[in-house]
Short mmCIF file of C-alpha atoms in Angstrom, two decimals:
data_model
loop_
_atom_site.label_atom_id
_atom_site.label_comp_id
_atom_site.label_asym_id
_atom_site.label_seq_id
_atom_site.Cartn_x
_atom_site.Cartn_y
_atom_site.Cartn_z
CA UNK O 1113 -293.08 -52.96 -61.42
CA UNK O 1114 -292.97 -49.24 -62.27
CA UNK O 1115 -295.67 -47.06 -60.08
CA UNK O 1116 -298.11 -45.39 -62.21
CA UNK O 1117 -298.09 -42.31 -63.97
CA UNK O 1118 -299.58 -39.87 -61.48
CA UNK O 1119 -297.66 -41.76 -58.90
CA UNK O 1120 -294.10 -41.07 -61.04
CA UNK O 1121 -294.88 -37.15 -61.52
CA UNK O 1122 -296.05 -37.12 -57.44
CA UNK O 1123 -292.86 -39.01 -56.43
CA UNK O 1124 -290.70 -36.69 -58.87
CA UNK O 1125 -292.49 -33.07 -57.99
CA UNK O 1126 -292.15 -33.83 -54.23
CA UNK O 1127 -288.76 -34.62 -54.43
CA UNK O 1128 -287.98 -31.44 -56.31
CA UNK O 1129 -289.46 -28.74 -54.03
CA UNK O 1130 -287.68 -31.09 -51.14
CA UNK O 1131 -284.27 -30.53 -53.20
CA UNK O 1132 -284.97 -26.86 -53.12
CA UNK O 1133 -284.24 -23.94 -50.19
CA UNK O 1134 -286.65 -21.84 -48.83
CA UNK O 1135 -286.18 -19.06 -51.68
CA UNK O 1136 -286.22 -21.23 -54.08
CA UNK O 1137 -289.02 -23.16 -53.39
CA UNK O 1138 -291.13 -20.69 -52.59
CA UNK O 1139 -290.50 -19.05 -56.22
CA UNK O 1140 -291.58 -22.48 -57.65
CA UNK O 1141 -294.61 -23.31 -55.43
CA UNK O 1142 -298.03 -21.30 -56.01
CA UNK O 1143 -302.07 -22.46 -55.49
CA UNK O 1144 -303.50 -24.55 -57.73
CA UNK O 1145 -306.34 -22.13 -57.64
CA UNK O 1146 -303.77 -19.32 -59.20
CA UNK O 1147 -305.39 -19.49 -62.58
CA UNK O 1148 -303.42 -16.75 -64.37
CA UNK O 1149 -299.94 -18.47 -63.60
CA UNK O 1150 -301.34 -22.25 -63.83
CA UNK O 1151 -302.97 -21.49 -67.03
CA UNK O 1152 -300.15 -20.67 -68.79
CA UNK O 1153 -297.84 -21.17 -71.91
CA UNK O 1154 -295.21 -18.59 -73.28
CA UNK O 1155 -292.12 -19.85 -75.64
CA UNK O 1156 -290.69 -16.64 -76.19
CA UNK O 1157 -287.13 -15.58 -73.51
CA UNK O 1158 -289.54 -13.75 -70.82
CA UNK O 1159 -289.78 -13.67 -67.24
CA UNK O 1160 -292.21 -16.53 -66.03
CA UNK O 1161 -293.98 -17.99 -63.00
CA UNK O 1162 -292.06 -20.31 -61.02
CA UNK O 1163 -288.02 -20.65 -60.21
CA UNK O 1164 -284.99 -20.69 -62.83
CA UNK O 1165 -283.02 -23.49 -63.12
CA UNK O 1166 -280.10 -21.26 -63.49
CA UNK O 1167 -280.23 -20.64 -59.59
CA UNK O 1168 -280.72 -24.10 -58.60
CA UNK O 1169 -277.89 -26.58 -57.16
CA UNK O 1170 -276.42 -29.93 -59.16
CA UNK O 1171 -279.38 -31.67 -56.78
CA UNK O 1172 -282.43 -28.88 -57.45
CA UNK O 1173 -281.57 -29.18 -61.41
CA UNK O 1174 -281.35 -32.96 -61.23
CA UNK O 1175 -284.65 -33.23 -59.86
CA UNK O 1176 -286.49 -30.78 -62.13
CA UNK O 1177 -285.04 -32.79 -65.06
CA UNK O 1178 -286.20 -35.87 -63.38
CA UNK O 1179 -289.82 -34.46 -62.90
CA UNK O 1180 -289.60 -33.41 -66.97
CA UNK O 1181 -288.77 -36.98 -67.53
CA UNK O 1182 -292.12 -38.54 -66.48
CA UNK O 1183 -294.23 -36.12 -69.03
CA UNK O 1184 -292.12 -37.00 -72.03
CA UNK O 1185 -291.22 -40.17 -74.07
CA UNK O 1186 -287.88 -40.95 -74.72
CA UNK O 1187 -286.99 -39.41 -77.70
CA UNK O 1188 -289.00 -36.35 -76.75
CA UNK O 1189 -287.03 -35.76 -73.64
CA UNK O 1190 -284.22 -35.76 -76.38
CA UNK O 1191 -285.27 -33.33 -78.61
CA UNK O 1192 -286.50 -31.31 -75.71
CA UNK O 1193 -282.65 -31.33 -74.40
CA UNK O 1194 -281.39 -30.56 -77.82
CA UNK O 1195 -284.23 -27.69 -77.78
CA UNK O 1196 -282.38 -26.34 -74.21
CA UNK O 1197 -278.58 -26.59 -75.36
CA UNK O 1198 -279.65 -24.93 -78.97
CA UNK O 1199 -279.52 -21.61 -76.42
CA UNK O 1200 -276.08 -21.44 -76.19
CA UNK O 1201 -276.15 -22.00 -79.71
CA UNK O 1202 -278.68 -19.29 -80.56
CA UNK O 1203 -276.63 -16.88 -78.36
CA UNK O 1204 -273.41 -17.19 -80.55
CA UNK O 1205 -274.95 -16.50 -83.54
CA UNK O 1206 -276.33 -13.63 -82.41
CA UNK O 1207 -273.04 -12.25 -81.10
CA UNK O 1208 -273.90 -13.10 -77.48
CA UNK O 1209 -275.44 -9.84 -77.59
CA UNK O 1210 -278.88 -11.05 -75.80
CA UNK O 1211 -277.30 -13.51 -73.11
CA UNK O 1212 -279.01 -16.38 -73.70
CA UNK O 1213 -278.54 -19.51 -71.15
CA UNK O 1214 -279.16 -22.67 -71.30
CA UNK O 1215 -280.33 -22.60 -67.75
CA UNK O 1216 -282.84 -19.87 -68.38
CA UNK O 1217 -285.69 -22.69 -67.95
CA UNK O 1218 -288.71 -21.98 -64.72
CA UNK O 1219 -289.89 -25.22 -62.69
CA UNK O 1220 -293.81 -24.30 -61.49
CA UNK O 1221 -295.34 -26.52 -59.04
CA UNK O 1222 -299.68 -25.49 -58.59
CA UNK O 1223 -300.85 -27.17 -55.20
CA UNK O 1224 -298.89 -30.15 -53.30
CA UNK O 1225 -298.26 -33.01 -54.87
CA UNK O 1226 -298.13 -34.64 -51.38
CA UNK O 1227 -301.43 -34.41 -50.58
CA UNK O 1228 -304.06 -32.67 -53.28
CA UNK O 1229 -306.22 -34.79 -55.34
CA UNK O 1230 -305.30 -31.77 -57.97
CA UNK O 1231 -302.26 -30.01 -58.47
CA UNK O 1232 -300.48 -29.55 -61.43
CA UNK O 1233 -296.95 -28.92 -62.74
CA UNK O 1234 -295.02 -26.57 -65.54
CA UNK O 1235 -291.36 -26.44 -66.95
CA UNK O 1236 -290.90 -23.48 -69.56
CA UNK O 1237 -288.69 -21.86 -71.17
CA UNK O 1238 -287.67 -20.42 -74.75
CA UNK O 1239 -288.77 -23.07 -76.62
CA UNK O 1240 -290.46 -25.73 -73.82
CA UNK O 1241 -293.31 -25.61 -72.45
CA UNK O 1242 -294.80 -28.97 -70.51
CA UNK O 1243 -297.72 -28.51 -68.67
CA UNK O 1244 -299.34 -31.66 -66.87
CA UNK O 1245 -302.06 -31.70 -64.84
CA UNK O 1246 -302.88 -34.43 -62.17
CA UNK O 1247 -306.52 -34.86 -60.52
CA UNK O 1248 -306.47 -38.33 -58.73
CA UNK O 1249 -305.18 -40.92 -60.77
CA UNK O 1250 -305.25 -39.48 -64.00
CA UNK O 1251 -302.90 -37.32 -65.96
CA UNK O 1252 -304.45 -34.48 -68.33
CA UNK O 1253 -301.26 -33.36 -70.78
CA UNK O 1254 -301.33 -30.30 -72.65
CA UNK O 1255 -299.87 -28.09 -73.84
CA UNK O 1256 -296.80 -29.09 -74.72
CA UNK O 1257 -294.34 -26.72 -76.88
CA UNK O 1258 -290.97 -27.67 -78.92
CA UNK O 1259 -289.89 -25.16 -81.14
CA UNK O 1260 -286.36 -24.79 -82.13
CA UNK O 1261 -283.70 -21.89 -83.40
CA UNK O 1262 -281.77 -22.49 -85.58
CA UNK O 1263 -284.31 -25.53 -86.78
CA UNK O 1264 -281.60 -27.28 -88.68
CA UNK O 1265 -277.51 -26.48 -88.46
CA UNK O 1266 -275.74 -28.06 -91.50
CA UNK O 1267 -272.13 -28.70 -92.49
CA UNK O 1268 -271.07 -28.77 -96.49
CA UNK O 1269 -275.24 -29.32 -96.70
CA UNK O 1270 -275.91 -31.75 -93.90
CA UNK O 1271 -277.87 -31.25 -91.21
CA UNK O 1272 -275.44 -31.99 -87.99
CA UNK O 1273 -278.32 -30.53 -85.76
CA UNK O 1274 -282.17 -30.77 -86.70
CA UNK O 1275 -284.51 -31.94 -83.37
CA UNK O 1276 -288.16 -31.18 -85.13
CA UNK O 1277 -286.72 -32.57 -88.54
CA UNK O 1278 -289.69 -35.73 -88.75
CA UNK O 1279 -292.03 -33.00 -87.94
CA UNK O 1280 -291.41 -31.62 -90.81
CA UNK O 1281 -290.90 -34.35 -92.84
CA UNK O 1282 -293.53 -36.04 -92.25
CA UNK O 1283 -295.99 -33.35 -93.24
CA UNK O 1284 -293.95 -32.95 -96.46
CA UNK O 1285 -294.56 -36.69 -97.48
CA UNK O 1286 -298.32 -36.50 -96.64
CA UNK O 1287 -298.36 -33.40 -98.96
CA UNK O 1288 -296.64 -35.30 -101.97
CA UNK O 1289 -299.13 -37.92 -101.24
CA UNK O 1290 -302.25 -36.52 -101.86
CA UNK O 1291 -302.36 -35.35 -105.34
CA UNK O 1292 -303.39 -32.49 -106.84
CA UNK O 1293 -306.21 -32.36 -106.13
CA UNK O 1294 -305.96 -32.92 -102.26
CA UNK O 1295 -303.41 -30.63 -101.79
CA UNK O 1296 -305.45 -28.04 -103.46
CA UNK O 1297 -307.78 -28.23 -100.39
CA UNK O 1298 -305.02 -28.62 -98.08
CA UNK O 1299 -303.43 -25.21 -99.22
CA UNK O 1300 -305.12 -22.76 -97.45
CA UNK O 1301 -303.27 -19.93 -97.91
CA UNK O 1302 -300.21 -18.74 -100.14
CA UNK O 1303 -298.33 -17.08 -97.22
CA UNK O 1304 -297.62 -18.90 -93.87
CA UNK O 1305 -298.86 -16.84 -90.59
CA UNK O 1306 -296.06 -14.97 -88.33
CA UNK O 1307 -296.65 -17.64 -85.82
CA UNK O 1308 -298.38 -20.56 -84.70
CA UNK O 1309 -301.95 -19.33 -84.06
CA UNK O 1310 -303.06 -20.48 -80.88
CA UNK O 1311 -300.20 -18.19 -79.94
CA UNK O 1312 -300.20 -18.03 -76.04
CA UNK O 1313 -303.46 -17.67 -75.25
CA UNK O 1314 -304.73 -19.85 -72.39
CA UNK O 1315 -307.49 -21.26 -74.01
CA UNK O 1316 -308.21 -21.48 -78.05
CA UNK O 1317 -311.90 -21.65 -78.92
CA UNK O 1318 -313.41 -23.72 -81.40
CA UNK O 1319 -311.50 -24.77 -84.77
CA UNK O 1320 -309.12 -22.66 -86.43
CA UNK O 1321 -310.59 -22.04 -90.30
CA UNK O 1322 -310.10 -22.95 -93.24
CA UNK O 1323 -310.14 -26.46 -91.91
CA UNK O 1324 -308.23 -27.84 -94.75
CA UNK O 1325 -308.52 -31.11 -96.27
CA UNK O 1326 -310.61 -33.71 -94.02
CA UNK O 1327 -308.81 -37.36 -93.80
CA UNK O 1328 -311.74 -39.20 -95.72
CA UNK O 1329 -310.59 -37.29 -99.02
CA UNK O 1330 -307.43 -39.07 -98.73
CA UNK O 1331 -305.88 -42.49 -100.54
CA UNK O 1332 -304.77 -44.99 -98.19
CA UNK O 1333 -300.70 -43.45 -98.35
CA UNK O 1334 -301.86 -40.04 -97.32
CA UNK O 1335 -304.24 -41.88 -94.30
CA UNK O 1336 -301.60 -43.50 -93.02
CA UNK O 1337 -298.62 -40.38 -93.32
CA UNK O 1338 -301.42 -38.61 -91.05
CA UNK O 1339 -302.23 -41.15 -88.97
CA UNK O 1340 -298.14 -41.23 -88.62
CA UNK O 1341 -298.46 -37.27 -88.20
CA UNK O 1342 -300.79 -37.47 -85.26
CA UNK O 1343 -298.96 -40.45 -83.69
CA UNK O 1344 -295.57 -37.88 -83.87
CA UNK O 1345 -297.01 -35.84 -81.52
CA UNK O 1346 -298.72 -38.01 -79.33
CA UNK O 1347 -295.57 -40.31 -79.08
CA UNK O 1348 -293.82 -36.64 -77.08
CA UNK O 1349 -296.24 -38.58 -73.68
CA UNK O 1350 -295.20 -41.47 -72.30
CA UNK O 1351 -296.83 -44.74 -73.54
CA UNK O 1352 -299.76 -44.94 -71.63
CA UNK O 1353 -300.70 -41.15 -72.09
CA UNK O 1354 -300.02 -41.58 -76.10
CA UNK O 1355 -301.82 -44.59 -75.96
CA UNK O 1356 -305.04 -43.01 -74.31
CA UNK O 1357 -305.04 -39.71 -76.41
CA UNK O 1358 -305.20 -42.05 -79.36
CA UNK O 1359 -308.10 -43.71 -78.41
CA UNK O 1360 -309.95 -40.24 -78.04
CA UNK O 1361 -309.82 -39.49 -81.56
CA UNK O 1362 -311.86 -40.21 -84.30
CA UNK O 1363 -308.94 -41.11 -87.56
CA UNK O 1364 -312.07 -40.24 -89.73
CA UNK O 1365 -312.68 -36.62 -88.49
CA UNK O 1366 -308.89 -35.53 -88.58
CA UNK O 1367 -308.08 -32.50 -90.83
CA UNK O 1368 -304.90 -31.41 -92.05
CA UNK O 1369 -304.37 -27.70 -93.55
CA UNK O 1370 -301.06 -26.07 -95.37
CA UNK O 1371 -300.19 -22.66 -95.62
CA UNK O 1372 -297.29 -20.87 -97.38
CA UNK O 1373 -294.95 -22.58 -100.29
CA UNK O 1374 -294.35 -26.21 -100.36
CA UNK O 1375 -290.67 -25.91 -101.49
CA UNK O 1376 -288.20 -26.40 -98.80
CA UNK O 1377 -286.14 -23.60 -97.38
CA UNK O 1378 -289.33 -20.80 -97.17
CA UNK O 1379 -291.75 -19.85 -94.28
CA UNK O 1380 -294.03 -22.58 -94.40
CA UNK O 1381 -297.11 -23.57 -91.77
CA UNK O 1382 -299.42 -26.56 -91.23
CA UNK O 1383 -302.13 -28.02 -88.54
CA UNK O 1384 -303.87 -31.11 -87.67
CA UNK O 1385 -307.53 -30.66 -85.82
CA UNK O 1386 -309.76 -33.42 -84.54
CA UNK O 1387 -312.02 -34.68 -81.27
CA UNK O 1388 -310.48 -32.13 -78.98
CA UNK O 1389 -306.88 -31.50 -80.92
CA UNK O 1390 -304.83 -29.18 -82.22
CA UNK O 1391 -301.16 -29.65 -83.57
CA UNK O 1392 -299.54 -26.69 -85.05
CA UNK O 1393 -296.43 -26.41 -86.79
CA UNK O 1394 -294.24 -23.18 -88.53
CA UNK O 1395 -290.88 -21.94 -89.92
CA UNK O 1396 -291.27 -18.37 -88.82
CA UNK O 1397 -288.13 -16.82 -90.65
CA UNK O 1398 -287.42 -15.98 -94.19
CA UNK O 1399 -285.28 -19.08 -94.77
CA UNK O 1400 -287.23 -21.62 -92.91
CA UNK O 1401 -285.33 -22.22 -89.67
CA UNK O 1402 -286.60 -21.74 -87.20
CA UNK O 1403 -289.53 -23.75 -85.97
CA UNK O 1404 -292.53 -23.82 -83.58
CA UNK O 1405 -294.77 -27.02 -82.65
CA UNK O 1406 -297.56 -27.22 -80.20
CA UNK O 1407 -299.65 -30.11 -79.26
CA UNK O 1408 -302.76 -28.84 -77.42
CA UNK O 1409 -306.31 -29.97 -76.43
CA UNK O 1410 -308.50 -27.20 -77.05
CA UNK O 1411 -311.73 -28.39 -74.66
CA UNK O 1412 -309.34 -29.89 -72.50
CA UNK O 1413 -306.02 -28.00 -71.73
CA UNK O 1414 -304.84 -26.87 -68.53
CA UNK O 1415 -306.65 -30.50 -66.80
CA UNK O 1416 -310.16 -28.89 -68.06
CA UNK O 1417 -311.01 -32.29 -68.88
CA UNK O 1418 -310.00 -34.17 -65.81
CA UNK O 1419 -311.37 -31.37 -63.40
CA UNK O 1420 -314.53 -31.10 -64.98
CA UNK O 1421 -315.18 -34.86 -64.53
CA UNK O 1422 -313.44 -34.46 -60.39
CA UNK O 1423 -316.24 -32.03 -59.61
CA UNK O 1424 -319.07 -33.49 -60.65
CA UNK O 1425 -317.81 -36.53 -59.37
CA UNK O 1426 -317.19 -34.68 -55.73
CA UNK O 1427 -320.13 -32.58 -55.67
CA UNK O 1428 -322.94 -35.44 -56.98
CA UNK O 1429 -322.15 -38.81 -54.91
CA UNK O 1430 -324.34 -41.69 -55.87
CA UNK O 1431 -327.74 -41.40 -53.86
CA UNK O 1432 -327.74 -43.91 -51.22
CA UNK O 1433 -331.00 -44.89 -49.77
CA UNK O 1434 -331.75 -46.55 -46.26
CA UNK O 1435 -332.53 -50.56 -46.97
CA UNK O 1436 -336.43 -50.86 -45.77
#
């Protein structure tokens, strides 16, 4: 029988900083108290906490892909590969002026998986971001980040290349769903933003506005194609994890919001909000390729949740009084 979750991320984290030298796992070990380098998410090619993959042996590599394995389901870990090897794709196009690599990817280990009741771990990189958190025997995921350039890579008009293609998709069919008049609500703005807007900031407060249109305006088809939508990106956890997130929503209280045109090809944007979620979605560039996705937990990234609940726990034991 497979060990538990937190088990499989403290076998697979301990085995990576045992894979790694001195140097190198010194560069990917830090406190778990380090807030300003555990707290963190950044999808853009710069310097990060933590060690590159790049300088790692066949073994260190191995084991940080094995330790990415246990946060993501299988076809996540898929796309998130496709997301790393799209690198040496990006840096053709661009001439290999910029030196991309499709090693340029940082392994961050907060605390010791050995022995804390909380640590926590990070891989990042252009495009990926994973950040788990473990306090005793449960998991807190969030955020995770697949974003992908080019977003699609056609030949004679098919896509040969397209990992965050359903993401898309699937937004577009709950759109067509709705009607008029829902996607009139939905719309929220003619123009998409520059970016997702929870952007890299460690913590997003409260909803993003407009909320968009809430789930109980929709028919039964445009329920479902966001119940589908929400499952997308809670299917990127392994079962259990996907399983558990789901159960902390409320379907009813979902809210899904569109901004920029609906026809594909442009800069278009959308989000999902609920209980404690927020997925965001864009195509940042003039022709619509080149995409960013987050799944995040507003009250509850970072392990907020699941370190909130491990202090009061530790510091306000049951009383226990002497039997007369």
């Amino acid at each position: 029988m497979e060990d538990p979750l937190p088990e499989q991320m403290r076998t697979a984290a301990s085995a990576l900083l045992a894979a790694l030298d001195d140097p190198a796992r010194d560069r990917a070990a830090h406190r778990f108290d380090d807030e300003a380098a555990r707290r963190w998410i950044e999808y853009r090619p710069r310097p990060r906490p933590g060690v590159c993959l790049a300088d790692l042996d066949r073994a260190g590599r191995k084991a940080a892909h094995r330790l990415l394995a246990t946060a993501l389901s299988p076809p996540a870990y898929a796309q998130a590969m496709a997301i790393v090897s799209l690198e040496e794709v990006l840096d053709r196009a661009e001439g290999w002026r910029r030196g991309r690599h499709s090693g340029d990817y940082w392994v961050a280990v907060f605390g010791d998986p050995a022995r804390d009741d909380a640590w926590a771990w990070r891989l990042e990189g252009h495009h990926l971001s994973v950040n788990m958190t473990v306090v005793a025997d449960q998991v807190s995921p969030a955020p995770i980040f697949l974003g992908a350039n080019p977003a699609t890579v056609r030949y004679a008009g098919r896509p040969v290349s397209r990992p965050l293609g359903v993401e898309e998709d699937l937004a577009r069919a709950l759109l067509d769903a709705m009607g008029p008049a829902g996607r009139a609500a939905a719309i929220v703005g003619d123009e998409a933003p520059g970016d997702i807007i929870s952007a890299t900031r460690p913590r997003v407060d409260g909803p993003l506005e407009p909320l968009g249109v809430p789930a109980d305006r929709l028919g039964p088809t445009g329920r479902a194609l966001l119940d589908q939508l929400v499952a997308l990106y809670l299917d990127r956890l392994p079962p259990e994890l996907a399983i558990r997130e789901a159960r902390r929503l409320d379907p009813g209280r979902l809210h899904f919001a569109w901004a920029g045109p609906t026809v594909p090809g442009r800069r278009h944007y959308y989000r999902v909000q609920g209980d404690d979620l927020l997925i965001e979605y864009d195509n940042t560039t003039d022709d619509g390729n080149h995409a960013h996705t987050v799944l995040r937990r507003p009250a509850s990234d970072f392990g907020t949740d699941v370190l909130a609940t491990h202090h009061a726990e530790s510091h306000h034991p049951e009383s226990h009084h002497p039997t007369p």
